[in-house]
Amino acid sequence: MLSTLIFLAILAVVVFYVIGIYNKLVSLHNRYQNAFAQIEVQLKRRYDLIPNLVETAKAYMAHERETLEAVIAARNGAVAGLQAAAAQPGNAQSMAQLAGAEGLLQNALGRLNVTLEAYPDLKASQNMQQVSEELSSTENKVAFARQAFNDAVMDYNTYKQSFPPVVLAPTFGHGQDASLLEFADSEVIQAAPKVSF
């Protein structure tokens, strides 16, 4: 009788421990998905600001049509990359697609900034200054949101890869590690874009 009670007590402890592992995996998984949702909010804000920037610049830069169209095309590609990543946050392929699209957008915005230097009237425009300031602010928010996402992914992967969760995680539907969101030009992106007037 005593051995049965001891066995049941040990079994109960093991069951509660396994439930704790499952709950922590779910919690960490939800945390990194929420962190990605914050990136998504900031990137959507950024993508919404870019057409305003282009529209403001159009009146001054009529003969720079190719540069403006490249920015819009890169922005549209980044929106598509974000939608794919939002469908599967943490998925390696989705994160790579978003990182590639963001790299193209960053290059297009860099070319636009170089072009803007040749237009002192545009640089002095109140609308242009306001949109550029909002874009710079949003870039900082994107960097912070991306860091929070990567931290949440790191916590999830570290816990999932530790023992004993590593044994139980695949059984609970947490077989693959989540992927970090890393951009090819990570050092450049971490610095806020310099928009000078």
mmCIF file of N, CA, C and O in Angstrom, residues 31-49 75 78-90 95 98 102 105 138-139 141-150 181 183:
data_model
loop_
_atom_site.group_PDB
_atom_site.id
_atom_site.type_symbol
_atom_site.label_atom_id
_atom_site.label_comp_id
_atom_site.label_asym_id
_atom_site.label_seq_id
_atom_site.Cartn_x
_atom_site.Cartn_y
_atom_site.Cartn_z
ATOM 1 N N ARG A 31 5.180 34.016 -26.975
ATOM 2 C CA ARG A 31 5.938 35.251 -26.748
ATOM 3 C C ARG A 31 6.683 35.680 -28.007
ATOM 4 O O ARG A 31 6.668 36.846 -28.386
ATOM 5 N N TYR A 32 7.329 34.729 -28.699
ATOM 6 C CA TYR A 32 8.050 35.157 -29.899
ATOM 7 C C TYR A 32 7.082 35.484 -31.029
ATOM 8 O O TYR A 32 7.358 36.349 -31.851
ATOM 9 N N GLN A 33 5.918 34.829 -31.077
ATOM 10 C CA GLN A 33 4.932 35.211 -32.090
ATOM 11 C C GLN A 33 4.395 36.622 -31.825
ATOM 12 O O GLN A 33 4.195 37.400 -32.754
ATOM 13 N N ASN A 34 4.177 36.952 -30.563
ATOM 14 C CA ASN A 34 3.748 38.306 -30.220
ATOM 15 C C ASN A 34 4.843 39.319 -30.548
ATOM 16 O O ASN A 34 4.557 40.413 -31.036
ATOM 17 N N ALA A 35 6.079 38.953 -30.285
ATOM 18 C CA ALA A 35 7.191 39.863 -30.605
ATOM 19 C C ALA A 35 7.245 40.115 -32.108
ATOM 20 O O ALA A 35 7.513 41.234 -32.549
ATOM 21 N N PHE A 36 6.967 39.081 -32.906
ATOM 22 C CA PHE A 36 6.950 39.306 -34.350
ATOM 23 C C PHE A 36 5.797 40.218 -34.735
ATOM 24 O O PHE A 36 5.924 41.042 -35.645
ATOM 25 N N ALA A 37 4.675 40.090 -34.050
ATOM 26 C CA ALA A 37 3.535 40.962 -34.333
ATOM 27 C C ALA A 37 3.915 42.427 -34.126
ATOM 28 O O ALA A 37 3.441 43.305 -34.852
ATOM 29 N N GLN A 38 4.797 42.699 -33.156
ATOM 30 C CA GLN A 38 5.255 44.069 -32.932
ATOM 31 C C GLN A 38 6.131 44.551 -34.093
ATOM 32 O O GLN A 38 6.055 45.711 -34.501
ATOM 33 N N ILE A 39 6.952 43.660 -34.623
ATOM 34 C CA ILE A 39 7.745 44.003 -35.812
ATOM 35 C C ILE A 39 6.799 44.309 -36.969
ATOM 36 O O ILE A 39 6.980 45.280 -37.703
ATOM 37 N N GLU A 40 5.787 43.471 -37.117
ATOM 38 C CA GLU A 40 4.835 43.642 -38.203
ATOM 39 C C GLU A 40 4.156 45.012 -38.131
ATOM 40 O O GLU A 40 4.022 45.703 -39.146
ATOM 41 N N VAL A 41 3.768 45.426 -36.937
ATOM 42 C CA VAL A 41 3.127 46.737 -36.764
ATOM 43 C C VAL A 41 4.068 47.851 -37.232
ATOM 44 O O VAL A 41 3.667 48.755 -37.972
ATOM 45 N N GLN A 42 5.316 47.797 -36.802
ATOM 46 C CA GLN A 42 6.269 48.858 -37.158
ATOM 47 C C GLN A 42 6.621 48.833 -38.647
ATOM 48 O O GLN A 42 6.754 49.886 -39.273
ATOM 49 N N LEU A 43 6.776 47.632 -39.207
ATOM 50 C CA LEU A 43 7.088 47.563 -40.635
ATOM 51 C C LEU A 43 5.915 48.054 -41.472
ATOM 52 O O LEU A 43 6.112 48.735 -42.480
ATOM 53 N N LYS A 44 4.687 47.726 -41.075
ATOM 54 C CA LYS A 44 3.529 48.241 -41.810
ATOM 55 C C LYS A 44 3.496 49.766 -41.746
ATOM 56 O O LYS A 44 3.210 50.420 -42.743
ATOM 57 N N ARG A 45 3.813 50.319 -40.588
ATOM 58 C CA ARG A 45 3.866 51.785 -40.445
ATOM 59 C C ARG A 45 4.918 52.350 -41.385
ATOM 60 O O ARG A 45 4.690 53.339 -42.077
ATOM 61 N N ARG A 46 6.053 51.710 -41.413
ATOM 62 C CA ARG A 46 7.142 52.148 -42.289
ATOM 63 C C ARG A 46 6.711 52.072 -43.745
ATOM 64 O O ARG A 46 6.930 52.998 -44.524
ATOM 65 N N TYR A 47 6.091 50.957 -44.124
ATOM 66 C CA TYR A 47 5.668 50.787 -45.507
ATOM 67 C C TYR A 47 4.598 51.810 -45.887
ATOM 68 O O TYR A 47 4.513 52.219 -47.041
ATOM 69 N N ASP A 48 3.780 52.208 -44.937
ATOM 70 C CA ASP A 48 2.761 53.235 -45.203
ATOM 71 C C ASP A 48 3.380 54.624 -45.356
ATOM 72 O O ASP A 48 2.843 55.464 -46.066
ATOM 73 N N LEU A 49 4.498 54.873 -44.709
ATOM 74 C CA LEU A 49 5.157 56.172 -44.805
ATOM 75 C C LEU A 49 5.908 56.352 -46.129
ATOM 76 O O LEU A 49 6.032 57.472 -46.628
ATOM 77 N N ARG A 75 9.352 48.628 -51.814
ATOM 78 C CA ARG A 75 8.382 48.684 -50.709
ATOM 79 C C ARG A 75 7.321 47.604 -50.889
ATOM 80 O O ARG A 75 6.973 46.895 -49.963
ATOM 81 N N ALA A 78 8.758 44.287 -50.023
ATOM 82 C CA ALA A 78 8.902 44.143 -48.569
ATOM 83 C C ALA A 78 7.553 43.847 -47.914
ATOM 84 O O ALA A 78 7.479 43.053 -46.971
ATOM 85 N N VAL A 79 6.486 44.452 -48.422
ATOM 86 C CA VAL A 79 5.135 44.163 -47.899
ATOM 87 C C VAL A 79 4.816 42.684 -48.114
ATOM 88 O O VAL A 79 4.311 42.010 -47.207
ATOM 89 N N ALA A 80 5.121 42.166 -49.302
ATOM 90 C CA ALA A 80 4.877 40.744 -49.587
ATOM 91 C C ALA A 80 5.719 39.854 -48.671
ATOM 92 O O ALA A 80 5.236 38.835 -48.166
ATOM 93 N N GLY A 81 6.966 40.245 -48.437
ATOM 94 C CA GLY A 81 7.829 39.490 -47.529
ATOM 95 C C GLY A 81 7.294 39.489 -46.108
ATOM 96 O O GLY A 81 7.332 38.473 -45.411
ATOM 97 N N LEU A 82 6.769 40.630 -45.685
ATOM 98 C CA LEU A 82 6.195 40.727 -44.344
ATOM 99 C C LEU A 82 4.963 39.843 -44.219
ATOM 100 O O LEU A 82 4.775 39.171 -43.209
ATOM 101 N N GLN A 83 4.119 39.827 -45.243
ATOM 102 C CA GLN A 83 2.923 38.986 -45.198
ATOM 103 C C GLN A 83 3.290 37.515 -45.093
ATOM 104 O O GLN A 83 2.675 36.768 -44.331
ATOM 105 N N ALA A 84 4.313 37.094 -45.837
ATOM 106 C CA ALA A 84 4.753 35.695 -45.770
ATOM 107 C C ALA A 84 5.317 35.374 -44.381
ATOM 108 O O ALA A 84 5.043 34.317 -43.814
ATOM 109 N N ALA A 85 6.101 36.302 -43.825
ATOM 110 C CA ALA A 85 6.687 36.080 -42.504
ATOM 111 C C ALA A 85 5.628 36.116 -41.411
ATOM 112 O O ALA A 85 5.702 35.364 -40.437
ATOM 113 N N ALA A 86 4.628 36.967 -41.571
ATOM 114 C CA ALA A 86 3.567 37.056 -40.567
ATOM 115 C C ALA A 86 2.742 35.781 -40.516
ATOM 116 O O ALA A 86 2.215 35.415 -39.467
ATOM 117 N N ALA A 87 2.652 35.081 -41.646
ATOM 118 C CA ALA A 87 1.911 33.828 -41.676
ATOM 119 C C ALA A 87 2.636 32.739 -40.893
ATOM 120 O O ALA A 87 1.997 31.856 -40.334
ATOM 121 N N GLN A 88 3.971 32.821 -40.831
ATOM 122 C CA GLN A 88 4.765 31.817 -40.126
ATOM 123 C C GLN A 88 5.952 32.476 -39.422
ATOM 124 O O GLN A 88 7.095 32.289 -39.820
ATOM 125 N N PRO A 89 5.707 33.237 -38.347
ATOM 126 C CA PRO A 89 6.837 33.861 -37.650
ATOM 127 C C PRO A 89 7.784 32.802 -37.097
ATOM 128 O O PRO A 89 7.347 31.807 -36.552
ATOM 129 N N GLY A 90 9.054 33.022 -37.284
ATOM 130 C CA GLY A 90 10.049 32.080 -36.788
ATOM 131 C C GLY A 90 10.465 31.055 -37.818
ATOM 132 O O GLY A 90 11.479 30.393 -37.652
ATOM 133 N N MET A 95 11.610 34.101 -42.691
ATOM 134 C CA MET A 95 12.503 35.127 -42.151
ATOM 135 C C MET A 95 13.537 35.538 -43.201
ATOM 136 O O MET A 95 13.848 36.717 -43.347
ATOM 137 N N LEU A 98 11.803 37.793 -45.799
ATOM 138 C CA LEU A 98 11.602 39.144 -45.272
ATOM 139 C C LEU A 98 12.933 39.891 -45.202
ATOM 140 O O LEU A 98 13.001 41.062 -45.572
ATOM 141 N N GLU A 102 13.721 43.333 -47.156
ATOM 142 C CA GLU A 102 14.130 44.513 -46.390
ATOM 143 C C GLU A 102 15.467 45.054 -46.899
ATOM 144 O O GLU A 102 15.675 46.262 -46.943
ATOM 145 N N LEU A 105 14.749 47.028 -50.014
ATOM 146 C CA LEU A 105 14.112 48.292 -49.664
ATOM 147 C C LEU A 105 15.132 49.262 -49.083
ATOM 148 O O LEU A 105 15.130 50.456 -49.424
ATOM 149 N N THR A 138 10.405 55.510 -37.023
ATOM 150 C CA THR A 138 9.892 54.159 -37.245
ATOM 151 C C THR A 138 11.033 53.167 -37.419
ATOM 152 O O THR A 138 10.950 52.033 -36.946
ATOM 153 N N GLU A 139 12.112 53.593 -38.073
ATOM 154 C CA GLU A 139 13.279 52.713 -38.227
ATOM 155 C C GLU A 139 13.821 52.297 -36.852
ATOM 156 O O GLU A 139 14.183 51.138 -36.648
ATOM 157 N N LYS A 141 12.076 52.111 -34.087
ATOM 158 C CA LYS A 141 11.095 51.199 -33.497
ATOM 159 C C LYS A 141 11.213 49.809 -34.106
ATOM 160 O O LYS A 141 11.049 48.802 -33.413
ATOM 161 N N VAL A 142 11.480 49.738 -35.408
ATOM 162 C CA VAL A 142 11.679 48.440 -36.070
ATOM 163 C C VAL A 142 12.886 47.733 -35.448
ATOM 164 O O VAL A 142 12.839 46.533 -35.151
ATOM 165 N N ALA A 143 13.962 48.468 -35.239
ATOM 166 C CA ALA A 143 15.166 47.865 -34.656
ATOM 167 C C ALA A 143 14.885 47.319 -33.256
ATOM 168 O O ALA A 143 15.306 46.207 -32.920
ATOM 169 N N PHE A 144 14.169 48.080 -32.437
ATOM 170 C CA PHE A 144 13.845 47.608 -31.089
ATOM 171 C C PHE A 144 12.913 46.398 -31.132
ATOM 172 O O PHE A 144 13.087 45.442 -30.377
ATOM 173 N N ALA A 145 11.921 46.438 -32.013
ATOM 174 C CA ALA A 145 10.980 45.316 -32.130
ATOM 175 C C ALA A 145 11.700 44.067 -32.634
ATOM 176 O O ALA A 145 11.432 42.958 -32.162
ATOM 177 N N ARG A 146 12.616 44.240 -33.565
ATOM 178 C CA ARG A 146 13.371 43.093 -34.078
ATOM 179 C C ARG A 146 14.249 42.501 -32.987
ATOM 180 O O ARG A 146 14.364 41.278 -32.858
ATOM 181 N N GLN A 147 14.839 43.353 -32.171
ATOM 182 C CA GLN A 147 15.666 42.856 -31.071
ATOM 183 C C GLN A 147 14.807 42.078 -30.072
ATOM 184 O O GLN A 147 15.208 41.006 -29.606
ATOM 185 N N ALA A 148 13.617 42.586 -29.756
ATOM 186 C CA ALA A 148 12.723 41.880 -28.833
ATOM 187 C C ALA A 148 12.300 40.530 -29.418
ATOM 188 O O ALA A 148 12.241 39.533 -28.703
ATOM 189 N N PHE A 149 12.027 40.494 -30.723
ATOM 190 C CA PHE A 149 11.661 39.234 -31.379
ATOM 191 C C PHE A 149 12.816 38.241 -31.286
ATOM 192 O O PHE A 149 12.629 37.088 -30.909
ATOM 193 N N ASN A 150 14.014 38.690 -31.645
ATOM 194 C CA ASN A 150 15.170 37.793 -31.608
ATOM 195 C C ASN A 150 15.459 37.305 -30.189
ATOM 196 O O ASN A 150 15.843 36.152 -29.995
ATOM 197 N N LEU A 181 15.350 36.835 -36.950
ATOM 198 C CA LEU A 181 15.182 37.747 -38.072
ATOM 199 C C LEU A 181 16.473 38.542 -38.195
ATOM 200 O O LEU A 181 16.749 39.443 -37.406
ATOM 201 N N PHE A 183 19.068 40.567 -40.888
ATOM 202 C CA PHE A 183 19.199 41.190 -42.188
ATOM 203 C C PHE A 183 20.631 41.062 -42.656
ATOM 204 O O PHE A 183 21.558 41.041 -41.854
#
